PDB file of C-alpha atoms and ligand atoms in Angstrom:
ATOM      1  CA  UNK L 239     -28.833  18.267  -0.503  1.00 98.00           C
ATOM      2  CA  UNK L 240     -28.289  20.388  -2.993  1.00 98.00           C
ATOM      3  CA  UNK L 241     -28.302  19.979  -6.427  1.00 98.00           C
ATOM      4  CA  UNK L 242     -26.266  21.447  -9.234  1.00 99.00           C
ATOM      5  CA  UNK L 243     -25.419  21.522 -12.208  1.00 98.00           C
ATOM      6  CA  UNK L 244     -23.232  24.318 -13.960  1.00 98.00           C
ATOM      7  CA  UNK L 245     -19.352  23.825 -13.099  1.00 98.00           C
ATOM      8  CA  UNK L 246     -18.805  27.908 -12.618  1.00 98.00           C
ATOM      9  CA  UNK L 247     -21.650  27.321  -9.905  1.00 98.00           C
ATOM     10  CA  UNK L 248     -19.823  24.166  -7.878  1.00 99.00           C
ATOM     11  CA  UNK L 249     -17.051  26.158  -7.901  1.00 98.00           C
ATOM     12  CA  UNK L 250     -17.673  29.831  -6.153  1.00 98.00           C
ATOM     13  CA  UNK L 251     -20.109  27.326  -4.008  1.00 99.00           C
ATOM     14  CA  UNK L 252     -16.386  25.694  -3.278  1.00 98.00           C
ATOM     15  CA  UNK L 253     -14.772  28.406  -2.780  1.00 98.00           C
ATOM     16  CA  UNK L 254     -17.440  30.162  -0.454  1.00 98.00           C
ATOM     17  CA  UNK L 255     -17.238  26.726   2.055  1.00 98.00           C
ATOM     18  CA  UNK L 256     -13.043  26.773   1.600  1.00 98.00           C
ATOM     19  CA  UNK L 257     -13.246  31.076   2.150  1.00 98.00           C
ATOM     20  CA  UNK L 258     -14.463  29.580   5.442  1.00 98.00           C
ATOM     21  CA  UNK L 259     -12.419  27.303   5.958  1.00 98.00           C
ATOM     22  CA  UNK L 260     -14.199  23.914   5.946  1.00 98.00           C
ATOM     23  CA  UNK L 261     -12.848  21.109   3.935  1.00 98.00           C
ATOM     24  CA  UNK L 262     -14.618  19.549   1.159  1.00 98.00           C
ATOM     25  CA  UNK L 263     -14.442  15.508   0.656  1.00 98.00           C
ATOM     26  CA  UNK L 264     -15.308  14.506  -2.643  1.00 99.00           C
ATOM     27  CA  UNK L 265     -16.355  11.912  -4.297  1.00 99.00           C
ATOM     28  CA  UNK L 266     -16.542  10.883  -7.608  1.00 98.00           C
ATOM     29  CA  UNK L 267     -18.557   8.442  -9.425  1.00 98.00           C
ATOM     30  CA  UNK L 268     -21.135   7.819 -12.349  1.00 98.00           C
ATOM     31  CA  UNK L 269     -24.161   7.076 -10.417  1.00 98.00           C
ATOM     32  CA  UNK L 270     -26.528   3.910 -10.882  1.00 98.00           C
ATOM     33  CA  UNK L 271     -24.717   3.753  -6.899  1.00 98.00           C
ATOM     34  CA  UNK L 272     -24.445   0.581  -4.785  1.00 98.00           C
ATOM     35  CA  UNK L 273     -22.588   0.329  -1.095  1.00 98.00           C
ATOM     36  CA  UNK L 274     -19.666   0.344  -2.774  1.00 98.00           C
ATOM     37  CA  UNK L 275     -20.596   3.967  -3.567  1.00 98.00           C
ATOM     38  CA  UNK L 276     -21.393   4.273  -0.486  1.00 98.00           C
ATOM     39  CA  UNK L 277     -18.704   3.985   1.113  1.00 98.00           C
ATOM     40  CA  UNK L 278     -16.285   6.478  -0.276  1.00 99.00           C
ATOM     41  CA  UNK L 279     -19.198   8.977   0.548  1.00 99.00           C
ATOM     42  CA  UNK L 280     -19.596   7.558   4.558  1.00 99.00           C
ATOM     43  CA  UNK L 281     -15.237   7.875   4.542  1.00 99.00           C
ATOM     44  CA  UNK L 282     -15.718  10.933   2.949  1.00 99.00           C
ATOM     45  CA  UNK L 283     -17.845  12.097   5.332  1.00 98.00           C
ATOM     46  CA  UNK L 284     -16.071  11.167   8.835  1.00 98.00           C
ATOM     47  CA  UNK L 285     -13.047  13.063   7.657  1.00 98.00           C
ATOM     48  CA  UNK L 286     -14.613  16.442   5.925  1.00 98.00           C
ATOM     49  CA  UNK L 287     -16.821  19.754   6.856  1.00 98.00           C
ATOM     50  CA  UNK L 288     -18.506  19.538   3.538  1.00 98.00           C
ATOM     51  CA  UNK L 289     -18.773  16.253   0.852  1.00 99.00           C
ATOM     52  CA  UNK L 290     -19.792  16.138  -2.510  1.00 99.00           C
ATOM     53  CA  UNK L 291     -20.749  13.950  -4.272  1.00 99.00           C
ATOM     54  CA  UNK L 292     -20.057  14.289  -8.366  1.00 99.00           C
ATOM     55  CA  UNK L 293     -22.472  12.158 -11.054  1.00 98.00           C
ATOM     56  CA  UNK L 294     -21.071  12.274 -14.490  1.00 98.00           C
ATOM     57  CA  UNK L 295     -21.443   9.098 -16.751  1.00 98.00           C
ATOM     58  CA  UNK L 296     -17.704  10.628 -18.487  1.00 98.00           C
ATOM     59  CA  UNK L 297     -18.304  10.265 -22.760  1.00 97.00           C
ATOM     60  CA  UNK L 298     -15.294  10.076 -23.176  1.00 97.00           C
ATOM     61  CA  UNK L 299     -13.467   7.255 -21.150  1.00 97.00           C
ATOM     62  CA  UNK L 300     -15.941   4.859 -23.047  1.00 97.00           C
ATOM     63  CA  UNK L 301     -14.123   3.700 -27.311  1.00 96.00           C
ATOM     64  CA  UNK L 302     -16.751   3.186 -29.612  1.00 95.00           C
ATOM     65  CA  UNK L 303     -17.904  -0.368 -29.269  1.00 94.00           C
ATOM     66  CA  UNK L 304     -17.702   0.708 -25.508  1.00 96.00           C
ATOM     67  CA  UNK L 305     -21.622   0.503 -23.192  1.00 95.00           C
ATOM     68  CA  UNK L 306     -21.705   3.978 -22.989  1.00 97.00           C
ATOM     69  CA  UNK L 307     -25.686   4.647 -24.343  1.00 96.00           C
ATOM     70  CA  UNK L 308     -26.204   1.837 -21.835  1.00 95.00           C
ATOM     71  CA  UNK L 309     -24.796   2.367 -18.529  1.00 97.00           C
ATOM     72  CA  UNK L 310     -26.725   1.867 -16.080  1.00 96.00           C
ATOM     73  CA  UNK L 311     -28.623   4.930 -15.009  1.00 96.00           C
ATOM     74  CA  UNK L 312     -30.566   5.477 -11.870  1.00 97.00           C
ATOM     75  CA  UNK L 313     -30.757   9.115 -11.063  1.00 97.00           C
ATOM     76  CA  UNK L 314     -34.167   9.200  -8.371  1.00 98.00           C
ATOM     77  CA  UNK L 315     -32.078   5.922  -6.582  1.00 98.00           C
ATOM     78  CA  UNK L 316     -29.582   7.464  -6.411  1.00 98.00           C
ATOM     79  CA  UNK L 317     -29.997  11.159  -5.428  1.00 98.00           C
ATOM     80  CA  UNK L 318     -32.504   9.212  -2.707  1.00 98.00           C
ATOM     81  CA  UNK L 319     -29.791   7.240  -1.392  1.00 98.00           C
ATOM     82  CA  UNK L 320     -27.048  10.557  -1.218  1.00 98.00           C
ATOM     83  CA  UNK L 321     -29.802  12.462   0.520  1.00 98.00           C
ATOM     84  CA  UNK L 322     -30.056   9.192   3.325  1.00 98.00           C
ATOM     85  CA  UNK L 323     -25.823   9.373   3.474  1.00 98.00           C
ATOM     86  CA  UNK L 324     -26.180  12.965   4.558  1.00 98.00           C
ATOM     87  CA  UNK L 325     -24.665  14.442   1.056  1.00 99.00           C
ATOM     88  CA  UNK L 326     -24.455  17.953   1.172  1.00 99.00           C
ATOM     89  CA  UNK L 327     -23.885  18.623  -2.523  1.00 99.00           C
ATOM     90  CA  UNK L 328     -25.027  16.353  -5.318  1.00 99.00           C
ATOM     91  CA  UNK L 329     -22.915  17.688  -8.762  1.00 99.00           C
ATOM     92  CA  UNK L 330     -24.388  16.131 -11.943  1.00 98.00           C
ATOM     93  CA  UNK L 331     -23.294  18.369 -14.829  1.00 98.00           C
ATOM     94  CA  UNK L 332     -24.085  17.578 -18.125  1.00 97.00           C
ATOM     95  CA  UNK L 333     -21.951  16.453 -21.570  1.00 98.00           C
ATOM     96  CA  UNK L 334     -22.363  20.027 -23.024  1.00 97.00           C
ATOM     97  CA  UNK L 335     -21.055  21.663 -19.746  1.00 98.00           C
ATOM     98  CA  UNK L 336     -17.976  19.795 -19.554  1.00 98.00           C
ATOM     99  CA  UNK L 337     -16.798  20.025 -22.691  1.00 98.00           C
ATOM    100  CA  UNK L 338     -17.402  22.955 -25.166  1.00 98.00           C
ATOM    101  CA  UNK L 339     -17.762  22.768 -28.695  1.00 98.00           C
ATOM    102  CA  UNK L 340     -14.241  23.775 -28.780  1.00 98.00           C
ATOM    103  CA  UNK L 341     -12.889  21.222 -26.386  1.00 98.00           C
ATOM    104  CA  UNK L 342      -9.134  20.384 -26.743  1.00 98.00           C
ATOM    105  CA  UNK L 343      -7.132  19.991 -23.797  1.00 98.00           C
ATOM    106  CA  UNK L 344      -6.287  16.022 -22.850  1.00 98.00           C
ATOM    107  CA  UNK L 345      -4.213  14.536 -19.890  1.00 98.00           C
ATOM    108  CA  UNK L 346      -2.303  11.308 -20.844  1.00 98.00           C
ATOM    109  CA  UNK L 347      -0.464  10.179 -18.448  1.00 98.00           C
ATOM    110  CA  UNK L 348       2.099   8.207 -20.364  1.00 98.00           C
ATOM    111  CA  UNK L 349       3.124   4.537 -20.058  1.00 97.00           C
ATOM    112  CA  UNK L 350       0.884   3.886 -16.415  1.00 98.00           C
ATOM    113  CA  UNK L 351      -2.168   4.445 -18.976  1.00 98.00           C
ATOM    114  CA  UNK L 352      -1.553   1.868 -21.499  1.00 98.00           C
ATOM    115  CA  UNK L 353      -1.034  -1.281 -19.283  1.00 98.00           C
ATOM    116  CA  UNK L 354      -3.226  -3.942 -17.522  1.00 98.00           C
ATOM    117  CA  UNK L 355      -6.854  -2.292 -18.360  1.00 98.00           C
ATOM    118  CA  UNK L 356      -5.301   0.345 -20.588  1.00 98.00           C
ATOM    119  CA  UNK L 357      -4.467  -2.699 -23.458  1.00 98.00           C
ATOM    120  CA  UNK L 358      -8.024  -2.921 -23.812  1.00 98.00           C
ATOM    121  CA  UNK L 359      -9.309  -0.338 -23.388  1.00 98.00           C
ATOM    122  CA  UNK L 360      -7.185   2.703 -25.684  1.00 97.00           C
ATOM    123  CA  UNK L 361      -8.273   6.291 -24.591  1.00 97.00           C
ATOM    124  CA  UNK L 362      -9.834   4.402 -21.894  1.00 98.00           C
ATOM    125  CA  UNK L 363      -7.038   6.466 -19.302  1.00 98.00           C
ATOM    126  CA  UNK L 364      -7.300   9.800 -20.842  1.00 98.00           C
ATOM    127  CA  UNK L 365     -10.166   9.847 -20.104  1.00 98.00           C
ATOM    128  CA  UNK L 366     -10.148   9.794 -16.835  1.00 98.00           C
ATOM    129  CA  UNK L 367      -8.381  11.492 -16.159  1.00 98.00           C
ATOM    130  CA  UNK L 368      -8.809  14.371 -17.817  1.00 98.00           C
ATOM    131  CA  UNK L 369     -12.319  14.342 -16.426  1.00 98.00           C
ATOM    132  CA  UNK L 370     -11.095  13.622 -13.025  1.00 98.00           C
ATOM    133  CA  UNK L 371      -8.779  16.943 -13.176  1.00 98.00           C
ATOM    134  CA  UNK L 372     -11.992  19.029 -14.922  1.00 98.00           C
ATOM    135  CA  UNK L 373     -13.143  17.860 -11.934  1.00 98.00           C
ATOM    136  CA  UNK L 374     -11.008  18.174  -9.309  1.00 98.00           C
ATOM    137  CA  UNK L 375     -10.061  21.900 -10.567  1.00 98.00           C
ATOM    138  CA  UNK L 376     -13.814  22.834 -10.719  1.00 98.00           C
ATOM    139  CA  UNK L 377     -14.902  21.865  -6.888  1.00 98.00           C
ATOM    140  CA  UNK L 378     -11.358  22.169  -5.602  1.00 98.00           C
ATOM    141  CA  UNK L 379     -12.280  19.538  -2.791  1.00 98.00           C
ATOM    142  CA  UNK L 380      -9.794  19.234   0.023  1.00 98.00           C
ATOM    143  CA  UNK L 381      -9.570  15.351  -0.327  1.00 98.00           C
ATOM    144  CA  UNK L 382     -10.899  13.185  -2.928  1.00 98.00           C
ATOM    145  CA  UNK L 383     -12.385   9.652  -2.051  1.00 99.00           C
ATOM    146  CA  UNK L 384     -11.226   6.741  -4.664  1.00 99.00           C
ATOM    147  CA  UNK L 385     -11.552   3.236  -4.857  1.00 98.00           C
ATOM    148  CA  UNK L 386      -9.393   0.332  -5.312  1.00 98.00           C
ATOM    149  CA  UNK L 387     -11.416  -1.776  -6.703  1.00 98.00           C
ATOM    150  CA  UNK L 388     -10.374   0.423  -9.744  1.00 98.00           C
ATOM    151  CA  UNK L 389      -6.707   0.095  -8.624  1.00 98.00           C
ATOM    152  CA  UNK L 390      -5.451   1.116 -12.099  1.00 98.00           C
ATOM    153  CA  UNK L 391      -7.509   4.458 -12.302  1.00 98.00           C
ATOM    154  CA  UNK L 392      -5.913   4.921  -8.409  1.00 98.00           C
ATOM    155  CA  UNK L 393      -2.537   4.573  -9.824  1.00 98.00           C
ATOM    156  CA  UNK L 394      -2.976   7.347 -12.766  1.00 98.00           C
ATOM    157  CA  UNK L 395      -4.734   9.758 -10.814  1.00 98.00           C
ATOM    158  CA  UNK L 396      -1.581   9.868  -8.181  1.00 98.00           C
ATOM    159  CA  UNK L 397       0.385  10.217 -11.253  1.00 98.00           C
ATOM    160  CA  UNK L 398      -1.510  12.585 -12.376  1.00 98.00           C
ATOM    161  CA  UNK L 399      -1.915  15.352  -8.990  1.00 98.00           C
ATOM    162  CA  UNK L 400       2.147  14.446  -8.433  1.00 98.00           C
ATOM    163  CA  UNK L 401       3.158  15.763 -11.946  1.00 98.00           C
ATOM    164  CA  UNK L 402       1.114  18.309 -11.818  1.00 98.00           C
ATOM    165  CA  UNK L 403       0.714  19.222  -8.849  1.00 98.00           C
ATOM    166  CA  UNK L 404      -2.882  19.156  -8.119  1.00 98.00           C
ATOM    167  CA  UNK L 405      -4.147  19.806  -4.337  1.00 96.00           C
ATOM    168  CA  UNK L 406      -6.558  17.156  -3.056  1.00 90.00           C
ATOM    169  CA  UNK L 407      -4.617  14.792  -0.972  1.00 98.00           C
ATOM    170  CA  UNK L 408      -6.739  11.642  -2.483  1.00 98.00           C
ATOM    171  CA  UNK L 409      -8.284   9.033   0.172  1.00 98.00           C
ATOM    172  CA  UNK L 410      -8.214   4.637  -1.570  1.00 98.00           C
ATOM    173  CA  UNK L 411     -10.752   3.100  -0.078  1.00 98.00           C
ATOM    174  CA  UNK L 412     -11.527  -0.674   0.278  1.00 98.00           C
ATOM    175  CA  UNK L 413     -13.168  -3.219  -2.120  1.00 98.00           C
ATOM    176  CA  UNK L 414     -16.882  -3.551  -1.021  1.00 98.00           C
ATOM    177  CA  UNK L 415     -18.451  -7.170  -2.042  1.00 98.00           C
ATOM    178  CA  UNK L 416     -21.367  -8.760  -2.196  1.00 98.00           C
ATOM    179  CA  UNK L 417     -20.944 -11.791   0.553  1.00 98.00           C
ATOM    180  CA  UNK L 418     -20.250 -14.190  -2.419  1.00 98.00           C
ATOM    181  CA  UNK L 419     -16.769 -12.005  -2.426  1.00 98.00           C
ATOM    182  CA  UNK L 420     -17.969 -10.636  -6.303  1.00 98.00           C
ATOM    183  CA  UNK L 421     -16.717  -7.369  -6.144  1.00 98.00           C
ATOM    184  CA  UNK L 422     -19.803  -4.811  -6.462  1.00 98.00           C
ATOM    185  CA  UNK L 423     -20.280  -2.621  -9.827  1.00 98.00           C
ATOM    186  CA  UNK L 424     -22.732  -0.951 -11.464  1.00 95.00           C
ATOM    187  CA  UNK L 425     -22.312  -3.519 -14.429  1.00 96.00           C
ATOM    188  CA  UNK L 426     -22.594  -6.077 -12.698  1.00 98.00           C
ATOM    189  CA  UNK L 427     -26.114  -5.878 -13.392  1.00 97.00           C
ATOM    190  CA  UNK L 428     -26.052  -7.178 -17.071  1.00 97.00           C
ATOM    191  CA  UNK L 429     -25.059 -10.322 -16.028  1.00 98.00           C
ATOM    192  CA  UNK L 430     -27.901 -13.467 -15.962  1.00 98.00           C
ATOM    193  CA  UNK L 431     -28.170 -15.533 -13.228  1.00 98.00           C
ATOM    194  CA  UNK L 432     -25.983 -17.912 -14.873  1.00 98.00           C
ATOM    195  CA  UNK L 433     -23.140 -15.105 -15.380  1.00 98.00           C
ATOM    196  CA  UNK L 434     -23.673 -14.275 -11.930  1.00 98.00           C
ATOM    197  CA  UNK L 435     -22.776 -17.268 -10.479  1.00 98.00           C
ATOM    198  CA  UNK L 436     -20.405 -18.245 -12.791  1.00 98.00           C
ATOM    199  CA  UNK L 437     -18.525 -14.181 -11.408  1.00 98.00           C
ATOM    200  CA  UNK L 438     -17.695 -15.698  -8.180  1.00 98.00           C
ATOM    201  CA  UNK L 439     -14.461 -17.531 -10.168  1.00 98.00           C
ATOM    202  CA  UNK L 440     -13.042 -13.871 -10.050  1.00 98.00           C
ATOM    203  CA  UNK L 441     -12.975 -13.094  -6.554  1.00 98.00           C
ATOM    204  CA  UNK L 442     -11.976 -17.137  -5.555  1.00 98.00           C
ATOM    205  CA  UNK L 443      -9.055 -17.174  -7.752  1.00 98.00           C
ATOM    206  CA  UNK L 444      -8.137 -13.471  -6.400  1.00 98.00           C
ATOM    207  CA  UNK L 445      -7.424 -15.618  -3.141  1.00 98.00           C
ATOM    208  CA  UNK L 446      -6.099 -18.892  -4.077  1.00 97.00           C
ATOM    209  CA  UNK L 447      -3.642 -16.661  -6.357  1.00 98.00           C
ATOM    210  CA  UNK L 448      -2.660 -15.332  -2.375  1.00 97.00           C
ATOM    211  CA  UNK L 449      -2.757 -17.743  -1.008  1.00 96.00           C
ATOM    212  CA  UNK L 450      -0.150 -19.400  -3.110  1.00 96.00           C
ATOM    213  CA  UNK L 451       1.780 -16.349  -2.920  1.00 95.00           C
ATOM    214  CA  UNK L 452       1.298 -16.576   0.879  1.00 93.00           C
ATOM    215  CA  UNK L 453       3.020 -20.123   0.941  1.00 92.00           C
ATOM    216  CA  UNK L 454       6.377 -19.023  -0.040  1.00 90.00           C
ATOM    217  CA  UNK L 455       6.581 -22.287  -2.669  1.00 87.00           C
ATOM    218  CA  UNK L 456       5.768 -20.735  -5.555  1.00 93.00           C
ATOM    219  CA  UNK L 457       6.969 -17.638  -8.053  1.00 96.00           C
ATOM    220  CA  UNK L 458       4.876 -15.446 -10.418  1.00 97.00           C
ATOM    221  CA  UNK L 459       4.582 -16.978 -13.239  1.00 97.00           C
ATOM    222  CA  UNK L 460       2.870 -20.798 -10.864  1.00 97.00           C
ATOM    223  CA  UNK L 461       0.838 -18.112  -9.379  1.00 98.00           C
ATOM    224  CA  UNK L 462       0.274 -16.301 -13.143  1.00 98.00           C
ATOM    225  CA  UNK L 463      -0.680 -20.507 -14.629  1.00 98.00           C
ATOM    226  CA  UNK L 464      -2.476 -21.344 -11.808  1.00 98.00           C
ATOM    227  CA  UNK L 465      -5.369 -18.068 -12.021  1.00 98.00           C
ATOM    228  CA  UNK L 466      -5.757 -19.136 -15.363  1.00 98.00           C
ATOM    229  CA  UNK L 467      -5.823 -21.964 -15.541  1.00 98.00           C
ATOM    230  CA  UNK L 468      -8.752 -21.620 -12.292  1.00 98.00           C
ATOM    231  CA  UNK L 469     -10.324 -19.099 -15.056  1.00 98.00           C
ATOM    232  CA  UNK L 470     -10.259 -21.161 -17.877  1.00 98.00           C
ATOM    233  CA  UNK L 471     -12.214 -24.027 -15.891  1.00 98.00           C
ATOM    234  CA  UNK L 472     -15.250 -21.724 -15.315  1.00 98.00           C
ATOM    235  CA  UNK L 473     -16.857 -21.900 -19.173  1.00 98.00           C
ATOM    236  CA  UNK L 474     -18.927 -18.422 -19.639  1.00 98.00           C
ATOM    237  CA  UNK L 475     -15.699 -17.062 -19.028  1.00 98.00           C
ATOM    238  CA  UNK L 476     -15.278 -15.541 -22.682  1.00 98.00           C
ATOM    239  CA  UNK L 477     -11.948 -14.185 -22.320  1.00 98.00           C
ATOM    240  CA  UNK L 478      -8.888 -13.993 -19.908  1.00 98.00           C
ATOM    241  CA  UNK L 479      -7.886 -10.345 -20.839  1.00 98.00           C
ATOM    242  CA  UNK L 480      -5.194 -10.366 -17.342  1.00 98.00           C
ATOM    243  CA  UNK L 481      -4.805 -12.352 -14.958  1.00 98.00           C
ATOM    244  CA  UNK L 482      -1.072 -11.881 -12.874  1.00 98.00           C
ATOM    245  CA  UNK L 483       0.328 -10.534 -10.288  1.00 98.00           C
ATOM    246  CA  UNK L 484       1.704  -7.061 -11.180  1.00 98.00           C
ATOM    247  CA  UNK L 485       4.345  -3.848  -9.068  1.00 98.00           C
ATOM    248  CA  UNK L 486       2.351  -2.362  -7.853  1.00 98.00           C
ATOM    249  CA  UNK L 487       3.664   0.838  -8.774  1.00 97.00           C
ATOM    250  CA  UNK L 488       4.734   0.166 -12.098  1.00 98.00           C
ATOM    251  CA  UNK L 489       1.972  -2.113 -13.429  1.00 98.00           C
ATOM    252  CA  UNK L 490       4.381  -4.208 -15.124  1.00 98.00           C
ATOM    253  CA  UNK L 491       3.976  -7.644 -14.817  1.00 98.00           C
ATOM    254  CA  UNK L 492       6.054  -9.073 -12.261  1.00 97.00           C
ATOM    255  CA  UNK L 493       9.031 -11.715 -12.661  1.00 95.00           C
ATOM    256  CA  UNK L 494       9.783 -12.498  -8.721  1.00 95.00           C
ATOM    257  CA  UNK L 495       7.298 -11.096  -5.939  1.00 96.00           C
ATOM    258  CA  UNK L 496       8.033  -8.001  -3.334  1.00 95.00           C
ATOM    259  CA  UNK L 497       6.762  -7.074  -0.185  1.00 93.00           C
ATOM    260  CA  UNK L 498       3.635  -6.297  -2.060  1.00 94.00           C
ATOM    261  CA  UNK L 499       2.003  -7.853  -5.531  1.00 97.00           C
ATOM    262  CA  UNK L 500      -0.717  -6.939  -7.330  1.00 98.00           C
ATOM    263  CA  UNK L 501      -3.231 -10.176  -7.968  1.00 98.00           C
ATOM    264  CA  UNK L 502      -5.230  -8.808 -10.840  1.00 98.00           C
ATOM    265  CA  UNK L 503      -7.602  -9.664 -13.379  1.00 98.00           C
ATOM    266  CA  UNK L 504      -9.791  -8.330 -16.289  1.00 98.00           C
ATOM    267  CA  UNK L 505     -12.308 -11.146 -17.325  1.00 98.00           C
ATOM    268  CA  UNK L 506     -15.189 -11.143 -19.391  1.00 98.00           C
ATOM    269  CA  UNK L 507     -18.195 -13.162 -18.778  1.00 98.00           C
ATOM    270  CA  UNK L 508     -20.581 -12.878 -22.416  1.00 97.00           C
ATOM    271  CA  UNK L 509     -20.418  -9.564 -23.383  1.00 96.00           C
ATOM    272  CA  UNK L 510     -19.566  -7.996 -19.076  1.00 97.00           C
ATOM    273  CA  UNK L 511     -16.545  -6.951 -18.225  1.00 98.00           C
ATOM    274  CA  UNK L 512     -15.876  -7.539 -14.930  1.00 98.00           C
ATOM    275  CA  UNK L 513     -12.591  -6.760 -13.138  1.00 98.00           C
ATOM    276  CA  UNK L 514     -10.965  -7.583 -10.050  1.00 98.00           C
ATOM    277  CA  UNK L 515      -7.932  -6.772  -7.133  1.00 98.00           C
ATOM    278  CA  UNK L 516      -5.657  -7.443  -4.192  1.00 98.00           C
ATOM    279  CA  UNK L 517      -2.392  -6.250  -2.707  1.00 98.00           C
ATOM    280  CA  UNK L 518      -1.006  -9.929  -1.514  1.00 97.00           C
ATOM    281  CA  UNK L 519       2.030  -9.470   1.133  1.00 92.00           C
ATOM    282  CA  UNK L 520       4.349 -12.282   0.141  1.00 90.00           C
TER     283      UNK L 520
HETATM  284  P1  LIG F2063     -18.436   4.699 -11.532  1.00 96.61           P
HETATM  285  O1  LIG F2063     -19.408   5.277 -10.499  1.00 96.61           O
HETATM  286  O2  LIG F2063     -17.334   2.979 -11.015  1.00 96.61           O
HETATM  287  O3  LIG F2063     -17.063   5.362 -11.586  1.00 96.61           O
HETATM  288  O4  LIG F2063     -16.963   3.853 -10.149  1.00 96.61           O
HETATM  289  C1  LIG F2063     -16.838   5.325  -8.719  1.00 96.61           C
HETATM  290  C2  LIG F2063     -16.336   6.016  -7.585  1.00 96.61           C
HETATM  291  O5  LIG F2063     -16.015   4.411  -6.442  1.00 96.61           O
HETATM  292  C3  LIG F2063     -14.475   4.856  -8.264  1.00 96.61           C
HETATM  293  O6  LIG F2063     -13.645   5.404  -7.404  1.00 96.61           O
HETATM  294  C4  LIG F2063     -14.805   3.365  -8.012  1.00 96.61           C
HETATM  295  O7  LIG F2063     -13.212   3.020  -7.731  1.00 96.61           O
HETATM  296  C5  LIG F2063     -15.071   3.178  -6.777  1.00 96.61           C
HETATM  297  N1  LIG F2063     -15.849   2.081  -6.097  1.00 96.61           N
HETATM  298  C6  LIG F2063     -16.269   0.724  -7.740  1.00 96.61           C
HETATM  299  N2  LIG F2063     -16.417   0.120  -7.097  1.00 96.61           N
HETATM  300  C7  LIG F2063     -16.441  -0.274  -5.352  1.00 96.61           C
HETATM  301  C8  LIG F2063     -16.559  -0.829  -4.690  1.00 96.61           C
HETATM  302  N3  LIG F2063     -16.981  -2.190  -5.015  1.00 96.61           N
HETATM  303  N4  LIG F2063     -15.565  -0.764  -3.438  1.00 96.61           N
HETATM  304  C9  LIG F2063     -15.070   0.126  -3.902  1.00 96.61           C
HETATM  305  N5  LIG F2063     -15.171   1.125  -4.177  1.00 96.61           N
HETATM  306  C10 LIG F2063     -15.590   0.917  -5.480  1.00 96.61           C
END
């Protein structure tokens, strides 16, 4: 596995592969890799000649009171995992090479960025869209891989790549879960053993909401109420930021079911913010 730290060298390397007619699969990450990330890598590996993974904890997507400084970092472990998966190139820029002193261009995907997580993390999706745009411009992948775990992120990146006529095909991969259903996340490591047990309520809540939708006997208001009631019954949940049924394209709350319905939750357990979602058919 080749490690590249300088954006211009990454760009030259990608150009060389593309000129030789190779396809490039790209998996952007913030590291502390788990099986969720590795499922994206495996998919990229099966569909492309060359696989590039980036590890970059992007400062511009963290708010001032968020966990940028303590975000988990495990460079050695990550490199080991990526080598084992047969990744060709690890792109690991530092913040200064991505954001010069004179950096002044930001991408904001309007409306979509203010909903759901965006209402609680101001500026977060501008940071995400900007860094993903930069990474796609540097790596120039044929396909880029994202997890459904961060559903709103996938909707925003899709909008951005369409609006700005960007080239990469986006591939959205299913959420990988622990055996008790908790969506894998680098932030799960923040949870105490009691909090970790409590966190299983999130997926159970989504599953029962999905069952209620499938029963055909409810409406989004009832589903939202059931979701909130179940989350409130878990004493270790310190804040419910949102939980309900949303339009999977506009991210607006639904008044009546559509064929595809987005069930989405963001809660805090102690100080740890966790999200999850599922698409439920009516
Ligand atoms: P992150 O390192 O959290 O920025 O995540 C990098 C990529 O991995 C994003 O596209 C995430 O959506 C994806 N990802 C994170 N957790 C999971 C998971 N449990 N299952 C599938 N993909 C995931």
